[in-house]
Short mmCIF file of C-alpha atoms and ligand atoms in Angstrom, two decimals:
data_model
loop_
_atom_site.label_atom_id
_atom_site.label_comp_id
_atom_site.label_asym_id
_atom_site.label_seq_id
_atom_site.Cartn_x
_atom_site.Cartn_y
_atom_site.Cartn_z
CA UNK A 6 0.06 -0.03 -0.01
CA UNK A 7 1.17 3.49 -0.63
CA UNK A 8 2.64 5.65 2.14
CA UNK A 9 1.49 9.20 2.58
CA UNK A 10 3.64 12.30 3.28
CA UNK A 11 1.67 15.41 4.38
CA UNK A 12 3.49 18.72 3.71
CA UNK A 13 2.25 21.72 5.61
CA UNK A 14 3.57 25.18 6.16
CA UNK A 15 3.52 27.66 9.19
CA UNK A 16 4.47 31.12 10.24
CA UNK A 17 4.09 32.75 6.74
CA UNK A 18 3.09 31.70 3.25
CA UNK A 19 5.56 31.48 0.39
CA UNK A 20 8.07 29.34 2.14
CA UNK A 21 8.37 27.06 -0.88
CA UNK A 22 6.23 24.00 0.12
CA UNK A 23 5.73 23.39 -3.59
CA UNK A 24 9.44 23.10 -4.22
CA UNK A 25 9.91 21.15 -1.09
CA UNK A 26 7.22 18.66 -2.24
CA UNK A 27 8.69 18.49 -5.76
CA UNK A 28 12.20 18.05 -4.46
CA UNK A 29 11.25 15.39 -1.91
CA UNK A 30 9.38 13.54 -4.81
CA UNK A 31 12.50 13.83 -6.91
CA UNK A 32 14.71 12.46 -4.08
CA UNK A 33 12.46 9.49 -3.37
CA UNK A 34 12.23 8.75 -7.18
CA UNK A 35 16.03 8.87 -7.34
CA UNK A 36 15.98 6.04 -4.79
CA UNK A 37 13.84 3.90 -7.10
CA UNK A 38 10.43 4.66 -5.60
CA UNK A 39 7.32 5.53 -7.51
CA UNK A 40 5.82 8.87 -6.39
CA UNK A 41 2.78 10.95 -6.98
CA UNK A 42 2.52 14.52 -5.68
CA UNK A 43 -0.88 16.24 -4.96
CA UNK A 44 -2.06 19.72 -4.05
CA UNK A 45 -4.90 20.39 -1.67
CA UNK A 46 -6.03 24.02 -2.05
CA UNK A 47 -8.22 25.49 0.71
CA UNK A 48 -9.79 28.28 -1.31
CA UNK A 49 -13.41 28.26 -2.48
CA UNK A 50 -12.88 28.56 -6.29
CA UNK A 51 -13.68 25.23 -7.95
CA UNK A 52 -10.28 25.55 -9.79
CA UNK A 53 -7.82 28.30 -10.45
CA UNK A 54 -9.03 28.46 -14.17
CA UNK A 55 -10.99 31.68 -13.60
CA UNK A 56 -8.56 33.42 -11.33
CA UNK A 57 -6.41 36.28 -12.52
CA UNK A 58 -2.75 35.42 -12.99
CA UNK A 59 -2.08 38.32 -10.64
CA UNK A 60 -4.02 36.44 -7.90
CA UNK A 61 -2.77 33.02 -8.40
CA UNK A 62 0.13 33.05 -10.93
CA UNK A 63 -0.08 30.65 -13.86
CA UNK A 64 -2.78 28.12 -14.38
CA UNK A 65 -1.13 24.82 -15.00
CA UNK A 66 -2.89 22.50 -17.43
CA UNK A 67 -2.56 18.73 -17.23
CA UNK A 68 -2.82 16.20 -20.07
CA UNK A 69 -6.28 15.16 -18.95
CA UNK A 70 -7.42 18.83 -19.06
CA UNK A 71 -7.41 19.97 -15.40
CA UNK A 72 -6.82 23.58 -14.88
CA UNK A 73 -4.61 23.39 -11.78
CA UNK A 74 -2.35 25.04 -9.32
CA UNK A 75 1.05 26.05 -10.62
CA UNK A 76 2.74 23.83 -7.99
CA UNK A 77 1.69 20.94 -10.21
CA UNK A 78 4.05 22.25 -12.79
CA UNK A 79 6.99 22.04 -10.22
CA UNK A 80 5.84 18.48 -9.39
CA UNK A 81 6.12 17.44 -13.07
CA UNK A 82 9.24 19.39 -13.81
CA UNK A 83 11.04 17.72 -10.94
CA UNK A 84 9.73 14.13 -11.29
CA UNK A 85 8.66 13.83 -15.03
CA UNK A 86 5.47 12.26 -13.76
CA UNK A 87 2.46 13.74 -15.60
CA UNK A 88 -0.02 15.30 -13.13
CA UNK A 89 -3.69 14.43 -13.42
CA UNK A 90 -7.10 15.68 -12.55
CA UNK A 91 -6.84 13.64 -9.48
CA UNK A 92 -3.77 15.55 -8.19
CA UNK A 93 -5.39 18.90 -7.35
CA UNK A 94 -8.50 19.59 -5.24
CA UNK A 95 -10.01 22.74 -3.84
CA UNK A 96 -12.45 23.30 -0.99
CA UNK A 97 -14.73 24.87 -3.70
CA UNK A 98 -14.80 21.57 -5.67
CA UNK A 99 -15.36 19.51 -2.51
CA UNK A 100 -18.37 21.62 -1.58
CA UNK A 101 -19.74 21.70 -5.15
CA UNK A 102 -19.67 17.83 -5.27
CA UNK A 103 -21.14 17.46 -1.67
CA UNK A 104 -23.94 19.97 -2.37
CA UNK A 105 -24.82 18.22 -5.60
CA UNK A 106 -24.96 14.94 -3.77
CA UNK A 107 -27.16 16.55 -1.12
CA UNK A 108 -29.59 17.91 -3.69
CA UNK A 109 -29.86 14.45 -5.27
CA UNK A 110 -30.78 13.04 -1.97
CA UNK A 111 -27.70 10.83 -1.61
CA UNK A 112 -27.30 11.48 2.08
CA UNK A 113 -30.70 9.90 2.87
CA UNK A 114 -31.77 12.61 5.15
CA UNK A 115 -28.70 12.95 7.18
CA UNK A 116 -27.44 16.35 8.30
CA UNK A 117 -24.41 17.19 6.07
CA UNK A 118 -21.45 18.51 8.00
CA UNK A 119 -17.79 19.49 7.77
CA UNK A 120 -16.91 16.47 9.90
CA UNK A 121 -17.43 13.82 8.56
CA UNK A 122 -18.62 14.79 5.11
CA UNK A 123 -16.03 17.33 3.98
CA UNK A 124 -13.24 15.50 5.80
CA UNK A 125 -14.34 12.19 4.23
CA UNK A 126 -14.23 13.75 0.78
CA UNK A 127 -10.67 15.02 1.48
CA UNK A 128 -9.59 11.57 2.60
CA UNK A 129 -11.12 9.95 -0.51
CA UNK A 130 -9.40 12.35 -2.63
CA UNK A 131 -6.04 11.50 -0.99
CA UNK A 132 -6.44 7.80 -1.25
CA UNK A 133 -7.93 7.71 -4.77
CA UNK A 134 -5.88 6.76 -7.93
CA UNK A 135 -2.64 5.68 -6.20
CA UNK A 136 -2.34 2.04 -7.38
CA UNK A 137 1.26 1.01 -7.82
CA UNK A 138 2.55 4.20 -6.05
CA UNK A 139 5.06 3.89 -3.20
CA UNK A 140 4.76 7.41 -1.82
CA UNK A 141 1.97 10.01 -2.21
CA UNK A 142 3.16 13.46 -1.21
CA UNK A 143 0.18 15.65 -0.25
CA UNK A 144 0.88 19.47 -0.02
CA UNK A 145 -1.72 21.44 1.87
CA UNK A 146 -1.94 24.95 0.56
CA UNK A 147 -2.16 27.95 2.90
CA UNK A 148 -0.67 28.20 6.43
CA UNK A 149 -1.47 26.19 9.57
CA UNK A 150 -3.90 28.15 11.68
CA UNK A 151 -5.91 29.54 8.70
CA UNK A 152 -9.56 28.87 9.24
CA UNK A 153 -9.77 27.51 5.65
CA UNK A 154 -7.24 24.83 6.05
CA UNK A 155 -8.73 23.40 9.25
CA UNK A 156 -10.78 20.58 7.53
CA UNK A 157 -7.60 19.51 5.68
CA UNK A 158 -5.60 19.21 8.89
CA UNK A 159 -8.46 17.30 10.49
CA UNK A 160 -8.52 14.94 7.50
CA UNK A 161 -4.82 14.27 7.86
CA UNK A 162 -5.19 13.61 11.54
CA UNK A 163 -7.98 11.04 10.81
CA UNK A 164 -6.02 9.44 7.99
CA UNK A 165 -3.01 8.95 10.21
CA UNK A 166 -5.32 6.85 12.46
CA UNK A 167 -7.19 5.18 9.56
CA UNK A 168 -4.14 3.81 7.66
CA UNK A 169 -1.68 3.62 10.47
CA UNK A 170 1.01 5.87 11.91
CA UNK A 171 3.73 3.82 10.11
CA UNK A 172 2.19 4.62 6.66
CA UNK A 173 2.11 8.44 7.10
CA UNK A 174 4.69 11.14 7.85
CA UNK A 175 4.07 14.83 8.45
CA UNK A 176 6.59 17.24 7.17
CA UNK A 177 6.13 20.93 8.43
CA UNK A 178 7.87 23.83 6.89
CA UNK A 179 8.50 26.84 9.00
CA UNK A 180 10.58 30.17 9.02
CA UNK A 181 13.44 30.87 11.28
CA UNK A 182 13.89 34.59 10.78
CA UNK A 183 16.95 36.68 11.41
CA UNK A 184 16.23 39.67 13.62
CA UNK A 185 18.66 42.36 12.80
CA UNK A 186 18.30 44.34 16.04
CA UNK A 187 19.09 41.27 18.08
CA UNK A 188 21.68 39.87 15.76
CA UNK A 189 20.07 36.50 16.25
CA UNK A 190 17.94 33.78 14.42
CA UNK A 191 14.61 33.37 16.29
CA UNK A 192 13.16 29.89 16.69
CA UNK A 193 9.98 31.08 18.59
CA UNK A 194 7.72 31.29 15.41
CA UNK A 195 8.67 27.68 14.63
CA UNK A 196 7.80 26.58 18.20
CA UNK A 197 4.43 28.31 17.92
CA UNK A 198 3.71 26.86 14.49
CA UNK A 199 4.43 23.32 15.58
CA UNK A 200 2.38 23.85 18.76
CA UNK A 201 -0.57 25.04 16.62
CA UNK A 202 -0.26 21.95 14.39
CA UNK A 203 0.05 19.60 17.25
CA UNK A 204 -2.95 21.17 18.98
CA UNK A 205 -4.99 20.01 15.90
CA UNK A 206 -3.70 16.47 16.52
CA UNK A 207 -0.84 16.39 14.03
CA UNK A 208 2.63 16.04 15.52
CA UNK A 209 5.06 16.55 12.66
CA UNK A 210 8.00 14.11 12.36
CA UNK A 211 10.22 16.26 10.15
CA UNK A 212 10.68 20.06 10.25
CA UNK A 213 12.04 22.00 7.37
CA UNK A 214 13.34 25.39 8.66
CA UNK A 215 13.73 28.02 6.03
CA UNK A 216 16.54 30.49 7.01
CA UNK A 217 18.72 33.00 5.21
CA UNK A 218 21.88 31.81 7.00
CA UNK A 219 23.39 28.72 8.67
CA UNK A 220 21.24 27.31 11.49
CA UNK A 221 23.54 26.96 14.51
CA UNK A 222 23.58 23.61 16.28
CA UNK A 223 22.22 25.16 19.44
CA UNK A 224 19.15 26.38 17.53
CA UNK A 225 18.59 23.02 15.98
CA UNK A 226 18.74 21.47 19.50
CA UNK A 227 16.31 24.09 20.80
CA UNK A 228 13.83 23.49 17.95
CA UNK A 229 14.09 19.69 18.48
CA UNK A 230 13.52 19.99 22.20
CA UNK A 231 10.48 22.31 22.01
CA UNK A 232 8.93 20.71 18.95
CA UNK A 233 9.29 17.13 20.10
CA UNK A 234 11.34 15.75 17.20
CA UNK A 235 14.94 14.38 17.05
CA UNK A 236 17.66 16.97 16.19
CA UNK A 237 18.46 15.18 12.99
CA UNK A 238 14.88 15.79 11.89
CA UNK A 239 15.32 19.52 12.08
CA UNK A 240 16.38 20.23 8.50
CA UNK A 241 17.96 23.65 7.79
CA UNK A 242 16.86 24.98 4.43
CA UNK A 243 18.80 27.96 3.11
CA UNK A 244 17.80 29.98 0.01
CA UNK A 245 19.10 28.11 -3.07
CA UNK A 246 20.86 29.75 -6.01
CA UNK A 247 18.63 27.86 -8.49
CA UNK A 248 15.52 25.84 -7.91
CA UNK A 249 17.26 22.93 -9.56
CA UNK A 250 19.78 22.90 -6.68
CA UNK A 251 17.05 22.35 -4.10
CA UNK A 252 16.89 18.47 -4.40
CA UNK A 253 20.76 18.37 -3.98
CA UNK A 254 20.64 20.84 -1.09
CA UNK A 255 17.89 19.21 0.80
CA UNK A 256 19.44 15.81 0.30
CA UNK A 257 22.74 17.10 1.63
CA UNK A 258 20.66 18.51 4.69
CA UNK A 259 19.13 15.05 5.30
CA UNK A 260 15.58 15.52 4.23
CA UNK A 261 14.98 12.25 2.43
CA UNK A 262 16.94 10.28 5.03
CA UNK A 263 14.83 11.71 7.83
CA UNK A 264 11.54 11.03 6.01
CA UNK A 265 12.57 7.44 5.34
CA UNK A 266 13.78 7.06 8.92
CA UNK A 267 10.31 8.25 10.12
CA UNK A 268 8.83 5.56 8.11
CA UNK A 269 11.28 3.01 9.59
CA UNK A 270 12.91 2.58 6.07
CA UNK A 271 16.37 3.68 6.83
CA UNK A 272 17.75 0.85 4.76
CA UNK A 273 16.38 2.20 1.45
CA UNK A 274 19.03 2.54 -1.37
CA UNK A 275 20.79 5.87 -1.69
CA UNK A 276 19.55 8.26 -4.33
CA UNK A 277 21.03 8.35 -7.80
CA UNK A 278 21.41 12.08 -8.38
CA UNK A 279 23.51 12.39 -11.53
CA UNK A 280 20.70 13.98 -13.46
CA UNK A 281 20.57 16.81 -10.90
CA UNK A 282 24.32 17.20 -10.88
CA UNK A 283 24.29 17.40 -14.72
CA UNK A 284 21.70 20.17 -14.63
CA UNK A 285 23.70 22.18 -12.08
CA UNK A 286 26.94 21.65 -14.07
CA UNK A 287 25.13 23.06 -17.21
CA UNK A 288 23.90 25.99 -15.21
CA UNK A 289 27.22 26.80 -13.75
CA UNK A 290 29.32 26.20 -16.78
CA UNK A 291 27.52 27.69 -19.75
CA UNK A 292 29.20 28.45 -23.02
CA UNK A 293 26.87 31.10 -24.56
CA UNK A 294 24.53 33.72 -23.33
CA UNK A 295 21.49 35.24 -24.88
CA UNK A 296 18.83 37.79 -24.06
CA UNK A 297 15.25 36.88 -24.91
CA UNK A 298 12.37 39.40 -24.68
CA UNK A 299 8.91 38.15 -23.49
CA UNK A 300 6.22 40.69 -24.64
CA UNK A 301 3.24 39.98 -22.40
CA UNK A 302 0.61 41.41 -20.18
CA UNK A 303 1.31 40.10 -16.76
CA UNK A 304 5.02 40.83 -16.82
CA UNK A 305 4.91 42.40 -13.30
CA UNK A 306 4.42 39.03 -11.64
CA UNK A 307 7.04 36.26 -12.59
CA UNK A 308 4.61 33.50 -11.30
CA UNK A 309 2.19 34.40 -13.96
CA UNK A 310 4.64 32.84 -16.58
CA UNK A 311 6.27 30.15 -14.31
CA UNK A 312 6.43 27.27 -16.80
CA UNK A 313 7.52 29.63 -19.57
CA UNK A 314 10.28 30.97 -17.52
CA UNK A 315 11.47 27.46 -16.61
CA UNK A 316 11.12 26.11 -20.27
CA UNK A 317 13.38 28.95 -21.49
CA UNK A 318 15.94 27.92 -18.86
CA UNK A 319 15.59 24.35 -20.07
CA UNK A 320 16.17 25.45 -23.58
CA UNK A 321 19.31 27.16 -22.30
CA UNK A 322 20.43 23.83 -20.57
CA UNK A 323 20.02 22.03 -23.92
CA UNK A 324 22.41 24.57 -25.54
CA UNK A 325 24.70 25.11 -22.60
CA UNK A 326 23.54 28.71 -22.71
CA UNK A 327 22.57 31.23 -20.13
CA UNK A 328 19.20 32.67 -20.91
CA UNK A 329 18.53 36.19 -19.68
CA UNK A 330 14.82 36.89 -19.91
CA UNK A 331 13.66 40.50 -20.38
CA UNK A 332 9.99 40.84 -19.41
CA UNK A 333 8.47 43.60 -21.55
CA UNK A 334 5.08 45.09 -21.02
CA UNK A 335 3.20 44.90 -24.39
CA UNK A 336 1.24 48.01 -23.54
CA UNK A 337 4.36 50.10 -23.70
CA UNK A 338 4.86 49.17 -27.33
CA UNK A 339 2.00 51.14 -28.88
CA UNK A 340 4.64 53.60 -29.93
CA UNK A 341 7.08 52.45 -32.61
CA UNK A 342 10.16 54.33 -31.35
CA UNK A 343 9.99 52.95 -27.92
CA UNK A 344 9.49 49.51 -29.37
CA UNK A 345 12.61 49.47 -31.54
CA UNK A 346 14.76 50.80 -28.61
CA UNK A 347 13.51 47.87 -26.43
CA UNK A 348 13.61 45.14 -29.06
CA UNK A 349 16.91 45.89 -30.91
CA UNK A 350 19.13 44.49 -28.14
CA UNK A 351 17.29 41.19 -28.02
CA UNK A 352 18.45 37.92 -29.66
CA UNK A 353 14.86 36.55 -29.89
CA UNK A 354 11.28 37.59 -29.11
CA UNK A 355 8.48 35.55 -27.60
CA UNK A 356 4.88 36.47 -27.30
CA UNK A 357 3.28 34.25 -24.70
CA UNK A 358 -0.25 33.09 -23.99
CA UNK A 359 -2.77 35.57 -22.57
CA UNK A 360 -6.30 36.72 -22.45
CA UNK A 361 -8.05 40.01 -23.35
CA UNK A 362 -7.32 42.90 -25.68
CA UNK A 363 -5.03 45.05 -23.49
CA UNK A 364 -1.54 45.11 -24.87
CA UNK A 365 -2.50 43.27 -28.09
CA UNK A 366 -1.46 46.05 -30.39
CA UNK A 367 2.01 46.06 -28.74
CA UNK A 368 2.21 42.28 -29.27
CA UNK A 369 1.26 42.59 -32.94
CA UNK A 370 3.82 45.42 -33.34
CA UNK A 371 6.47 43.06 -31.71
CA UNK A 372 5.65 40.27 -34.23
CA UNK A 373 6.09 42.72 -37.10
CA UNK A 374 9.49 43.81 -35.76
CA UNK A 375 10.59 40.01 -35.39
CA UNK A 376 9.42 39.27 -38.91
CA UNK A 377 10.86 42.30 -40.72
CA UNK A 378 14.18 42.30 -38.78
CA UNK A 379 14.45 38.46 -39.05
CA UNK A 380 14.76 38.04 -35.28
CA UNK A 381 13.87 34.59 -34.05
CA UNK A 382 10.15 34.59 -32.99
CA UNK A 383 8.11 32.12 -30.93
CA UNK A 384 4.35 32.82 -30.46
CA UNK A 385 2.54 30.72 -27.92
CA UNK A 386 -1.29 30.43 -28.01
CA UNK A 387 -2.40 34.10 -27.90
CA UNK A 388 1.12 34.76 -29.38
CA UNK A 389 0.38 32.55 -32.44
CA UNK A 390 -2.96 34.38 -32.90
CA UNK A 391 -1.05 37.68 -32.85
CA UNK A 392 1.27 36.42 -35.46
CA UNK A 393 -1.69 35.46 -37.74
CA UNK A 394 -3.31 38.93 -37.25
CA UNK A 395 0.02 40.53 -38.15
CA UNK A 396 0.26 38.41 -41.19
CA UNK A 397 -3.18 39.31 -42.31
CA UNK A 398 -2.48 43.00 -41.82
CA UNK A 399 0.66 42.60 -43.82
CA UNK A 400 -1.24 41.57 -46.88
CA UNK A 401 -3.64 44.48 -46.58
CA UNK A 402 -6.41 43.18 -44.23
CA UNK A 403 -6.04 46.26 -42.06
CA UNK A 404 -8.97 45.49 -39.81
CA UNK A 405 -7.76 41.96 -38.98
CA UNK A 406 -8.55 41.15 -35.35
CA UNK A 407 -9.81 38.55 -32.92
CA UNK A 408 -13.39 38.32 -31.76
CA UNK A 409 -12.09 37.96 -28.25
CA UNK A 410 -11.37 41.73 -28.52
CA UNK A 411 -14.94 42.61 -29.56
CA UNK A 412 -16.94 42.57 -32.75
CA UNK A 413 -14.71 42.81 -35.92
CA UNK A 414 -15.33 42.81 -39.70
CA UNK A 415 -12.25 40.66 -40.13
CA UNK A 416 -12.27 37.85 -37.58
CA UNK A 417 -8.96 36.30 -38.36
CA UNK A 418 -9.18 34.71 -34.90
CA UNK A 419 -12.64 33.53 -33.96
CA UNK A 420 -14.49 31.67 -31.19
CA UNK A 421 -14.32 27.82 -31.36
CA UNK A 422 -17.72 26.44 -30.94
CA UNK A 423 -17.06 22.83 -31.90
CA UNK A 424 -14.21 20.45 -31.78
CA UNK A 425 -13.49 16.72 -31.44
CA UNK A 426 -12.01 15.53 -28.23
CA UNK A 427 -11.23 11.93 -27.14
CA UNK A 428 -14.68 12.02 -25.31
CA UNK A 429 -16.46 13.04 -28.57
CA UNK A 430 -17.77 16.30 -30.13
CA UNK A 431 -17.43 19.26 -27.83
CA UNK A 432 -19.83 22.13 -28.29
CA UNK A 433 -19.83 25.60 -26.83
CA UNK A 434 -22.19 28.63 -27.20
CA UNK A 435 -21.36 32.34 -27.15
CA UNK A 436 -22.03 33.66 -23.61
CA UNK A 437 -21.56 30.27 -21.93
CA UNK A 438 -19.86 29.68 -18.60
CA UNK A 439 -16.18 30.80 -18.41
CA UNK A 440 -15.01 28.15 -15.91
CA UNK A 441 -13.65 24.84 -17.28
CA UNK A 442 -15.11 25.35 -20.85
CA UNK A 443 -12.00 26.01 -22.91
CA UNK A 444 -10.35 23.46 -25.21
CA UNK A 445 -8.37 22.03 -22.40
CA UNK A 446 -5.60 19.33 -22.13
CA UNK A 447 -3.60 17.17 -24.53
CA UNK A 448 -4.68 17.06 -28.20
CA UNK A 449 -2.71 15.50 -31.10
CA UNK A 450 -1.54 17.44 -34.04
CA UNK A 451 -0.16 16.37 -37.44
CA UNK A 452 2.79 18.16 -38.82
CA UNK A 453 3.73 18.80 -42.44
CA UNK A 454 6.37 16.42 -43.67
CA UNK A 455 8.94 19.06 -44.76
CA UNK A 456 8.13 21.62 -42.18
CA UNK A 457 10.47 23.30 -39.81
CA UNK A 458 8.49 21.97 -36.82
CA UNK A 459 8.63 18.43 -37.97
CA UNK A 460 12.43 18.81 -38.01
CA UNK A 461 12.45 20.38 -34.51
CA UNK A 462 10.29 17.57 -33.02
CA UNK A 463 11.82 14.77 -35.12
CA UNK A 464 8.18 13.57 -35.72
CA UNK A 465 5.09 14.41 -37.62
CA UNK A 466 2.70 13.39 -34.88
CA UNK A 467 2.71 15.27 -31.60
CA UNK A 468 0.62 15.66 -28.49
CA UNK A 469 0.50 18.99 -26.67
CA UNK A 470 -1.56 20.72 -23.97
CA UNK A 471 -4.15 23.28 -24.87
CA UNK A 472 -6.06 26.06 -23.06
CA UNK A 473 -7.92 28.36 -25.43
CA UNK A 474 -11.30 29.48 -26.46
CA UNK A 475 -10.37 31.07 -29.82
CA UNK A 476 -8.54 29.75 -32.90
CA UNK A 477 -7.22 30.80 -36.25
CA UNK A 478 -10.18 31.13 -38.70
CA UNK A 479 -9.24 28.92 -41.75
CA UNK A 480 -11.35 31.18 -44.06
CA UNK A 481 -8.23 33.45 -43.97
CA UNK A 482 -5.82 30.59 -44.83
CA UNK A 483 -5.18 31.81 -48.41
CA UNK A 484 -4.55 35.41 -47.29
CA UNK A 485 -2.18 34.22 -44.41
CA UNK A 486 -0.28 31.94 -46.80
CA UNK A 487 0.12 34.81 -49.23
CA UNK A 488 1.80 36.60 -46.27
CA UNK A 489 4.33 33.90 -46.11
CA UNK A 490 2.78 31.93 -43.18
CA UNK A 491 2.60 28.16 -43.62
CA UNK A 492 0.01 26.10 -41.60
CA UNK A 493 2.56 23.40 -40.76
CA UNK A 494 0.56 21.71 -38.01
CA UNK A 495 -3.19 20.85 -37.94
CA UNK A 496 -5.54 18.84 -35.75
CA UNK A 497 -5.75 15.24 -37.10
CA UNK A 498 -9.21 15.94 -38.68
CA UNK A 499 -7.48 18.95 -40.56
CA UNK A 500 -9.82 21.44 -39.07
CA UNK A 501 -7.99 23.30 -36.40
CA UNK A 502 -4.71 25.15 -37.12
CA UNK A 503 -2.19 24.09 -34.47
CA UNK A 504 1.14 25.58 -35.82
CA UNK A 505 2.13 28.29 -38.22
CA UNK A 506 5.62 29.01 -39.49
CA UNK A 507 7.52 31.27 -41.85
CA UNK A 508 9.93 29.17 -44.05
CA UNK A 509 11.54 32.38 -45.36
CA UNK A 510 12.53 33.49 -41.87
CA UNK A 511 15.52 32.03 -39.70
CA UNK A 512 13.14 30.86 -36.84
CA UNK A 513 9.45 31.94 -36.76
CA UNK A 514 7.03 29.53 -35.18
CA UNK A 515 3.51 30.07 -33.67
CA UNK A 516 1.81 27.18 -31.72
CA UNK A 517 -1.80 27.15 -30.51
CA UNK A 518 -0.88 25.04 -27.57
CA UNK A 519 1.43 25.47 -24.51
CA UNK A 520 4.61 23.49 -25.02
CA UNK A 521 6.18 25.15 -21.86
CA UNK A 522 3.99 22.90 -19.85
CA UNK A 523 5.89 19.74 -20.85
CA UNK A 524 9.44 20.91 -20.62
CA UNK A 525 11.52 19.32 -18.02
CA UNK A 526 15.14 20.36 -16.95
CA UNK A 527 16.45 16.96 -17.79
CA UNK A 528 14.27 16.67 -20.93
CA UNK A 529 14.06 20.25 -22.42
CA UNK A 530 11.14 20.72 -24.82
CA UNK A 531 12.37 20.61 -28.49
CA UNK A 532 10.73 23.87 -29.37
CA UNK A 533 12.46 25.61 -26.54
CA UNK A 534 15.77 23.94 -27.27
CA UNK A 535 15.42 25.09 -30.84
CA UNK A 536 14.36 28.60 -30.08
CA UNK A 537 17.21 29.15 -27.69
CA UNK A 538 19.54 27.61 -30.22
CA UNK A 539 18.23 30.12 -32.84
CA UNK A 540 18.74 33.03 -30.33
CA UNK A 541 22.34 31.83 -29.90
CA UNK A 542 22.88 31.91 -33.70
CA UNK A 543 21.36 35.42 -33.64
CA UNK A 544 23.90 36.50 -30.85
CA UNK A 545 26.74 35.56 -33.04
CA UNK A 546 25.34 37.74 -35.91
CA UNK A 547 24.97 40.95 -33.95
N1 LIG B 605 -7.13 34.14 -25.25
C1 LIG B 605 -6.81 33.24 -26.39
C2 LIG B 605 -7.87 32.20 -26.43
O1 LIG B 605 -8.69 31.97 -25.59
C3 LIG B 605 -5.44 32.63 -26.05
C4 LIG B 605 -5.43 31.77 -24.84
C5 LIG B 605 -3.99 31.48 -24.29
O2 LIG B 605 -3.08 32.15 -24.70
N2 LIG B 605 -3.88 30.53 -23.48
O3 LIG B 605 -7.99 31.56 -27.45
#
């Protein structure tokens, strides 16, 4: 039977529970165990799909079409295990399901309550879909002590009794802050946080203490004494120079040893960490350096483009190249002079996914700059749509636009109302619900035999993850081809354009899907490896 590791956080948020869970998963995997990592989100949204990127950062899409928390991206990048619908749950979804059951009469007249109905639903979710898995790591969002997370902590407490103490371990992350005035690290917040968790019936076995400097032995001893854990289980966690150093750093600090010890599995084989050493070697000893501009809307918040940021770094790893990313606000590019000054120093330009009209003219202008100046260009989802609008305008369709931005006489980009999915024909209506109704998840595409992308992928059949409501309108295919754009990837039924490219340009590719979601540090996505490679060529020209 699977063993369960519950990861909670205390004192403050943003302590890196997601990276801790991902790194612990990677370390257990490196010892030969099969892992799944799950996220429990205490908020009331059914999923993060309708939340602003400013609120919640990127929405991570799984192969099976879940719009999920961005931590699932870390889990995938660190373990290579594809996340599923069954790996992310929110309070909102639990309540939605319980209320639907109550309305159907499934509870046979019972009073429906947080305990046991909500806690049972949380436990069912944790235990579901784990056949063949050795360790299930469950990360609980939020901070211990929040009202919202109480049912989750209570469910953990119950689960530890239900499946046995030897099958569950609690790992708690805390902060050990440096107080400048006293010139000391302070352990009291950690003590309080562990006391809070223990008062809810969950005594943690392992503590991960985030600090900005070495944690003295005397502080480790004090934390161990007051928090009722062995000293070896007080793991100091200093800020890392790269997220890909975290598994190595936490291993050196004893994290995976302590978790296995708590399970009574100290005889487990040591981890095989060469893939992580190789990544760090590539990061530390790069041979080239490029600057890539990302022209987007949510550039003030790096989390909004989390996977994109990582995929560009992975593209750099593949080329032994350091990638400097310049985040550029598309709205600033409405004026041509400003645009040239910002874009000229770049070795490549990327227009990422996004929603809404704001900044679209700046994105279109950036595409034009890349096309005319022969600078490597990569358009992702909305970025591909902008590349098509730019192409249409270049052949005289001045009013070319997207119906996403309002009524238009030239809908080069239009609403998708029907498409084939593995579950059959999907249909949507104008004015329908916004949540969970996009074309979501993995879909296949067929690539043209002699296309640039077929060369990049080394294949003519691919599968990539989608999250969009609009698509290139094939009524404009002739016009777009006249502008030099080639439709080099289509859905297998030939109806939906998946990829466009410009054969007369050094590197110009637009894709309707999100390749950044499938890139891994140890397996960089071919499009990102190719794009950074093209930027490297460009850097040698200028
Ligand atoms: N807003 C566009 C659409 O819905 C693009 C979406 C995206 O970039 N993910 O089609």
